């Protein structure tokens, strides 16, 4: 009986080996990605495949599969005579401080804003609710394409109460973070923000504006920012190109 069942078990065993190899490749890709984003490879050139295999105790096939995953993310590429090189830089965006994008990325270059639309709109129910306003109250709606060193980085849609947001109409939104302008207009610091971060597929509009493939995954940050007295003042829906940004923060466990 065991001899008869052995042939039927072979495809199952082969599938299991392929799955294990794929799992190891994914795990290795995660480790290499961390090294890449942390600047762990001098000159942006990864070690040879046999060196990576020895360092991580992986097979050459696993290394090749892991590098294929990173190439699929357009994070690295193979260059003849050079090897595997980093071809895309990701910028760190902290999640443990309330800052505008220019403040967050000031060490990495200049953030500019293309104001695509700006004007009063009747607040949809969910927007009015989040801002603590009666439904259909006019709010200021701003859509901005934000670039870092000329590269499209995020598409921001913001809703602000008109008594504060209306004063932004004459401000330099192309070169200044909204957070900084709000603090200037209100005469005090912002207080806190509630955030939700998720991955969504880029719709046709977002993909075209961000110059990303249609349907590509983008990081969507929903943020409700409040003044120091707790009043909601800025509801934002921010779509980041996931291939150009990383989100990080420090979490502390409280018992």
mmCIF file of C-alpha atoms in Angstrom:
data_model
loop_
_atom_site.group_PDB
_atom_site.id
_atom_site.type_symbol
_atom_site.label_atom_id
_atom_site.label_comp_id
_atom_site.label_asym_id
_atom_site.label_seq_id
_atom_site.Cartn_x
_atom_site.Cartn_y
_atom_site.Cartn_z
ATOM 1 C CA UNK A 1 0.000 0.000 0.000
ATOM 2 C CA UNK A 2 2.742 2.642 0.785
ATOM 3 C CA UNK A 3 4.376 1.922 -2.583
ATOM 4 C CA UNK A 4 1.078 2.577 -4.404
ATOM 5 C CA UNK A 5 0.431 5.911 -2.632
ATOM 6 C CA UNK A 6 3.954 7.262 -3.135
ATOM 7 C CA UNK A 7 3.449 8.526 -6.742
ATOM 8 C CA UNK A 8 0.327 10.446 -5.703
ATOM 9 C CA UNK A 9 2.249 12.088 -2.862
ATOM 10 C CA UNK A 10 5.022 13.385 -5.098
ATOM 11 C CA UNK A 11 3.108 16.411 -6.528
ATOM 12 C CA UNK A 12 2.074 17.364 -2.993
ATOM 13 C CA UNK A 13 5.657 17.177 -1.795
ATOM 14 C CA UNK A 14 6.872 19.204 -4.791
ATOM 15 C CA UNK A 15 4.221 21.871 -4.171
ATOM 16 C CA UNK A 16 5.267 22.037 -0.542
ATOM 17 C CA UNK A 17 8.908 22.536 -1.522
ATOM 18 C CA UNK A 18 7.930 25.338 -3.911
ATOM 19 C CA UNK A 19 5.856 26.981 -1.194
ATOM 20 C CA UNK A 20 8.703 26.752 1.307
ATOM 21 C CA UNK A 21 11.127 28.229 -1.235
ATOM 22 C CA UNK A 22 8.684 31.073 -1.964
ATOM 23 C CA UNK A 23 8.276 31.692 1.755
ATOM 24 C CA UNK A 24 12.045 31.855 2.231
ATOM 25 C CA UNK A 25 12.382 34.218 -0.737
ATOM 26 C CA UNK A 26 9.731 36.543 0.686
ATOM 27 C CA UNK A 27 11.426 36.513 4.085
ATOM 28 C CA UNK A 28 14.806 37.249 2.515
ATOM 29 C CA UNK A 29 13.293 40.042 0.402
ATOM 30 C CA UNK A 30 11.947 41.632 3.589
ATOM 31 C CA UNK A 31 15.423 41.599 5.157
ATOM 32 C CA UNK A 32 17.104 42.969 2.031
ATOM 33 C CA UNK A 33 14.442 45.667 1.666
ATOM 34 C CA UNK A 34 15.148 46.838 5.205
ATOM 35 C CA UNK A 35 18.872 46.976 4.458
ATOM 36 C CA UNK A 36 18.219 48.927 1.253
ATOM 37 C CA UNK A 37 15.956 51.503 2.927
ATOM 38 C CA UNK A 38 18.389 51.894 5.820
ATOM 39 C CA UNK A 39 21.254 52.636 3.404
ATOM 40 C CA UNK A 40 23.012 49.420 4.322
ATOM 41 C CA UNK A 41 24.616 48.837 0.924
ATOM 42 C CA UNK A 42 27.460 51.282 0.126
ATOM 43 C CA UNK A 43 27.004 53.027 -3.184
ATOM 44 C CA UNK A 44 23.605 51.437 -3.597
ATOM 45 C CA UNK A 45 25.121 48.207 -4.943
ATOM 46 C CA UNK A 46 24.013 44.914 -3.427
ATOM 47 C CA UNK A 47 26.537 42.106 -2.815
ATOM 48 C CA UNK A 48 26.888 39.277 -5.326
ATOM 49 C CA UNK A 49 24.287 36.537 -5.143
ATOM 50 C CA UNK A 50 26.683 34.003 -3.623
ATOM 51 C CA UNK A 51 27.681 36.519 -0.935
ATOM 52 C CA UNK A 52 24.033 37.165 -0.060
ATOM 53 C CA UNK A 53 23.432 33.409 -0.009
ATOM 54 C CA UNK A 54 26.303 32.911 2.430
ATOM 55 C CA UNK A 55 25.390 35.888 4.623
ATOM 56 C CA UNK A 56 21.751 34.842 4.969
ATOM 57 C CA UNK A 57 22.312 31.064 4.737
ATOM 58 C CA UNK A 58 20.029 30.829 1.734
ATOM 59 C CA UNK A 59 20.248 28.935 -1.531
ATOM 60 C CA UNK A 60 21.169 30.724 -4.753
ATOM 61 C CA UNK A 61 17.667 30.026 -6.090
ATOM 62 C CA UNK A 62 16.126 31.646 -3.013
ATOM 63 C CA UNK A 63 18.369 34.695 -3.435
ATOM 64 C CA UNK A 64 17.434 35.028 -7.100
ATOM 65 C CA UNK A 65 13.733 34.756 -6.277
ATOM 66 C CA UNK A 66 14.056 37.373 -3.506
ATOM 67 C CA UNK A 67 15.831 39.777 -5.869
ATOM 68 C CA UNK A 68 13.094 39.177 -8.454
ATOM 69 C CA UNK A 69 10.539 40.283 -5.854
ATOM 70 C CA UNK A 70 12.481 43.490 -5.210
ATOM 71 C CA UNK A 71 12.832 44.108 -8.948
ATOM 72 C CA UNK A 72 9.069 43.697 -9.245
ATOM 73 C CA UNK A 73 8.720 46.477 -6.677
ATOM 74 C CA UNK A 74 11.058 48.576 -8.845
ATOM 75 C CA UNK A 75 13.330 48.963 -5.839
ATOM 76 C CA UNK A 76 16.386 47.370 -7.478
ATOM 77 C CA UNK A 77 17.493 46.484 -10.976
ATOM 78 C CA UNK A 78 20.198 44.414 -12.642
ATOM 79 C CA UNK A 79 22.868 46.398 -14.479
ATOM 80 C CA UNK A 80 25.396 44.586 -16.709
ATOM 81 C CA UNK A 81 28.918 44.831 -15.368
ATOM 82 C CA UNK A 82 27.723 46.287 -12.064
ATOM 83 C CA UNK A 83 25.273 43.838 -10.491
ATOM 84 C CA UNK A 84 22.076 44.497 -8.577
ATOM 85 C CA UNK A 85 21.699 48.188 -7.741
ATOM 86 C CA UNK A 86 19.178 50.299 -5.867
ATOM 87 C CA UNK A 87 17.159 52.339 -8.375
ATOM 88 C CA UNK A 88 14.409 53.874 -6.239
ATOM 89 C CA UNK A 89 14.774 55.903 -3.062
ATOM 90 C CA UNK A 90 12.034 55.843 -0.434
ATOM 91 C CA UNK A 91 11.626 58.743 1.954
ATOM 92 C CA UNK A 92 10.824 58.265 5.661
ATOM 93 C CA UNK A 93 7.590 59.756 6.967
ATOM 94 C CA UNK A 94 7.276 59.652 10.748
ATOM 95 C CA UNK A 95 3.974 58.856 12.406
ATOM 96 C CA UNK A 96 4.838 59.915 15.946
ATOM 97 C CA UNK A 97 4.869 63.705 15.384
ATOM 98 C CA UNK A 98 2.261 66.040 13.929
ATOM 99 C CA UNK A 99 4.092 67.752 11.065
ATOM 100 C CA UNK A 100 3.416 68.969 7.553
ATOM 101 C CA UNK A 101 5.089 67.212 4.658
ATOM 102 C CA UNK A 102 7.725 69.912 4.105
ATOM 103 C CA UNK A 103 8.632 69.776 7.794
ATOM 104 C CA UNK A 104 8.802 65.980 7.718
ATOM 105 C CA UNK A 105 10.994 65.716 4.617
ATOM 106 C CA UNK A 106 13.075 68.897 4.895
ATOM 107 C CA UNK A 107 16.319 66.892 5.044
ATOM 108 C CA UNK A 108 15.569 65.224 1.718
ATOM 109 C CA UNK A 109 14.854 68.214 -0.485
ATOM 110 C CA UNK A 110 12.237 70.792 -1.376
ATOM 111 C CA UNK A 111 8.515 70.080 -1.204
ATOM 112 C CA UNK A 112 6.346 72.079 -3.610
ATOM 113 C CA UNK A 113 2.575 72.056 -3.978
ATOM 114 C CA UNK A 114 0.502 72.323 -7.123
ATOM 115 C CA UNK A 115 -2.928 73.585 -6.090
ATOM 116 C CA UNK A 116 -5.269 71.744 -8.474
ATOM 117 C CA UNK A 117 -8.615 72.856 -7.038
ATOM 118 C CA UNK A 118 -9.541 75.263 -4.256
ATOM 119 C CA UNK A 119 -12.878 76.708 -3.230
ATOM 120 C CA UNK A 120 -15.982 76.328 -1.040
ATOM 121 C CA UNK A 121 -18.170 73.225 -1.346
ATOM 122 C CA UNK A 122 -21.141 71.941 0.608
ATOM 123 C CA UNK A 123 -19.751 69.497 3.155
ATOM 124 C CA UNK A 124 -20.851 65.889 2.537
ATOM 125 C CA UNK A 125 -22.380 64.284 5.611
ATOM 126 C CA UNK A 126 -19.256 62.366 6.748
ATOM 127 C CA UNK A 127 -17.065 65.463 6.307
ATOM 128 C CA UNK A 128 -19.475 67.693 8.233
ATOM 129 C CA UNK A 129 -19.687 65.092 11.000
ATOM 130 C CA UNK A 130 -15.909 64.791 11.359
ATOM 131 C CA UNK A 131 -15.497 68.581 11.433
ATOM 132 C CA UNK A 132 -18.362 69.053 13.884
ATOM 133 C CA UNK A 133 -20.436 71.124 11.434
ATOM 134 C CA UNK A 134 -24.079 71.008 10.285
ATOM 135 C CA UNK A 135 -24.520 68.916 7.163
ATOM 136 C CA UNK A 136 -24.099 70.791 3.853
ATOM 137 C CA UNK A 137 -22.326 73.700 5.578
ATOM 138 C CA UNK A 138 -19.801 75.241 3.209
ATOM 139 C CA UNK A 139 -16.205 74.138 3.800
ATOM 140 C CA UNK A 140 -13.021 74.986 1.950
ATOM 141 C CA UNK A 141 -11.907 72.110 -0.268
ATOM 142 C CA UNK A 142 -8.290 72.017 -1.479
ATOM 143 C CA UNK A 143 -6.659 69.400 -3.699
ATOM 144 C CA UNK A 144 -2.880 69.593 -4.010
ATOM 145 C CA UNK A 145 -0.299 67.539 -5.846
ATOM 146 C CA UNK A 146 2.802 67.501 -3.677
ATOM 147 C CA UNK A 147 6.239 66.950 -5.133
ATOM 148 C CA UNK A 148 9.603 66.293 -3.539
ATOM 149 C CA UNK A 149 12.481 67.549 -5.683
ATOM 150 C CA UNK A 150 10.071 67.611 -8.609
ATOM 151 C CA UNK A 151 8.865 63.998 -8.236
ATOM 152 C CA UNK A 152 5.145 63.431 -7.545
ATOM 153 C CA UNK A 153 4.825 62.118 -3.993
ATOM 154 C CA UNK A 154 1.256 62.593 -2.770
ATOM 155 C CA UNK A 155 -2.197 63.803 -3.744
ATOM 156 C CA UNK A 156 -3.861 65.614 -0.838
ATOM 157 C CA UNK A 157 -7.560 66.415 -0.512
ATOM 158 C CA UNK A 158 -8.337 68.688 2.454
ATOM 159 C CA UNK A 159 -11.552 70.026 3.998
ATOM 160 C CA UNK A 160 -11.460 72.982 6.411
ATOM 161 C CA UNK A 161 -14.202 75.055 8.111
ATOM 162 C CA UNK A 162 -14.741 78.279 6.172
ATOM 163 C CA UNK A 163 -14.188 80.627 9.132
ATOM 164 C CA UNK A 164 -10.565 79.436 9.236
ATOM 165 C CA UNK A 165 -10.055 77.901 5.811
ATOM 166 C CA UNK A 166 -11.369 80.952 4.017
ATOM 167 C CA UNK A 167 -8.339 82.885 5.190
ATOM 168 C CA UNK A 168 -6.112 80.467 3.293
ATOM 169 C CA UNK A 169 -7.422 81.748 -0.026
ATOM 170 C CA UNK A 170 -4.855 84.549 -0.101
ATOM 171 C CA UNK A 171 -1.946 82.517 1.289
ATOM 172 C CA UNK A 172 1.062 80.979 -0.456
ATOM 173 C CA UNK A 173 -0.135 77.369 -0.564
ATOM 174 C CA UNK A 174 2.341 76.458 -3.287
ATOM 175 C CA UNK A 175 5.369 76.788 -1.001
ATOM 176 C CA UNK A 176 3.990 76.522 2.541
ATOM 177 C CA UNK A 177 2.478 73.663 4.560
ATOM 178 C CA UNK A 178 -1.153 74.152 5.547
ATOM 179 C CA UNK A 179 -0.201 73.319 9.143
ATOM 180 C CA UNK A 180 2.195 76.243 9.320
ATOM 181 C CA UNK A 181 -0.410 78.594 7.802
ATOM 182 C CA UNK A 182 -3.107 77.415 10.215
ATOM 183 C CA UNK A 183 -0.862 78.166 13.174
ATOM 184 C CA UNK A 184 -0.117 81.613 11.794
ATOM 185 C CA UNK A 185 -3.811 82.342 11.225
ATOM 186 C CA UNK A 186 -5.028 81.033 14.590
ATOM 187 C CA UNK A 187 -2.102 82.401 16.600
ATOM 188 C CA UNK A 188 -1.385 79.123 18.355
ATOM 189 C CA UNK A 189 -0.021 75.616 17.831
ATOM 190 C CA UNK A 190 -2.077 72.734 16.529
ATOM 191 C CA UNK A 191 -3.069 70.143 19.071
ATOM 192 C CA UNK A 192 -3.423 66.544 17.966
ATOM 193 C CA UNK A 193 -4.565 64.434 15.029
ATOM 194 C CA UNK A 194 -6.432 61.173 14.530
ATOM 195 C CA UNK A 195 -4.994 59.062 11.721
ATOM 196 C CA UNK A 196 -5.932 55.978 9.739
ATOM 197 C CA UNK A 197 -3.468 54.402 7.306
ATOM 198 C CA UNK A 198 -4.422 51.827 4.702
ATOM 199 C CA UNK A 199 -3.491 50.602 1.249
ATOM 200 C CA UNK A 200 -5.921 51.361 -1.590
ATOM 201 C CA UNK A 201 -5.764 50.901 -5.343
ATOM 202 C CA UNK A 202 -5.071 54.067 -7.303
ATOM 203 C CA UNK A 203 -8.102 55.230 -9.262
ATOM 204 C CA UNK A 204 -7.618 56.606 -12.772
ATOM 205 C CA UNK A 205 -7.442 60.236 -11.559
ATOM 206 C CA UNK A 206 -4.956 59.582 -8.751
ATOM 207 C CA UNK A 207 -2.790 57.347 -10.936
ATOM 208 C CA UNK A 208 -2.586 59.954 -13.695
ATOM 209 C CA UNK A 209 -1.745 62.801 -11.323
ATOM 210 C CA UNK A 210 0.823 60.791 -9.362
ATOM 211 C CA UNK A 211 2.257 59.292 -12.574
ATOM 212 C CA UNK A 212 1.705 55.811 -11.151
ATOM 213 C CA UNK A 213 0.296 52.719 -12.885
ATOM 214 C CA UNK A 214 -3.488 52.597 -12.749
ATOM 215 C CA UNK A 215 -4.575 50.180 -10.061
ATOM 216 C CA UNK A 216 -1.207 50.340 -8.290
ATOM 217 C CA UNK A 217 -1.382 50.252 -4.515
ATOM 218 C CA UNK A 218 -0.996 53.621 -2.809
ATOM 219 C CA UNK A 219 -0.801 54.461 0.890
ATOM 220 C CA UNK A 220 -3.905 56.392 1.925
ATOM 221 C CA UNK A 221 -3.599 58.443 5.104
ATOM 222 C CA UNK A 222 -6.812 59.854 6.541
ATOM 223 C CA UNK A 223 -5.981 62.522 9.115
ATOM 224 C CA UNK A 224 -8.256 64.727 11.219
ATOM 225 C CA UNK A 225 -6.238 67.529 12.805
ATOM 226 C CA UNK A 226 -7.494 69.581 15.737
ATOM 227 C CA UNK A 227 -6.524 72.881 17.314
ATOM 228 C CA UNK A 228 -5.046 72.907 20.804
ATOM 229 C CA UNK A 229 -8.572 73.351 22.247
ATOM 230 C CA UNK A 230 -9.707 70.161 20.495
ATOM 231 C CA UNK A 231 -11.693 71.782 17.680
ATOM 232 C CA UNK A 232 -11.437 69.794 14.388
ATOM 233 C CA UNK A 233 -9.919 72.073 11.761
ATOM 234 C CA UNK A 234 -8.497 69.980 8.891
ATOM 235 C CA UNK A 235 -9.775 66.688 7.458
ATOM 236 C CA UNK A 236 -7.360 65.231 4.907
ATOM 237 C CA UNK A 237 -7.309 62.268 2.566
ATOM 238 C CA UNK A 238 -3.705 61.855 1.418
ATOM 239 C CA UNK A 239 -2.661 59.335 -1.223
ATOM 240 C CA UNK A 240 1.075 58.618 -1.153
ATOM 241 C CA UNK A 241 2.993 56.767 -3.836
ATOM 242 C CA UNK A 242 3.909 53.626 -1.939
ATOM 243 C CA UNK A 243 7.120 53.193 -3.914
ATOM 244 C CA UNK A 244 8.454 56.549 -2.695
ATOM 245 C CA UNK A 245 7.508 56.699 0.984
ATOM 246 C CA UNK A 246 7.857 54.632 4.138
ATOM 247 C CA UNK A 247 5.837 55.177 7.311
ATOM 248 C CA UNK A 248 7.517 54.701 10.666
ATOM 249 C CA UNK A 249 7.048 55.531 14.313
ATOM 250 C CA UNK A 250 7.913 54.519 17.858
ATOM 251 C CA UNK A 251 5.248 52.641 19.803
ATOM 252 C CA UNK A 252 5.477 52.155 23.552
ATOM 253 C CA UNK A 253 3.584 49.478 25.394
ATOM 254 C CA UNK A 254 1.603 50.679 28.406
ATOM 255 C CA UNK A 255 0.286 48.187 30.936
#
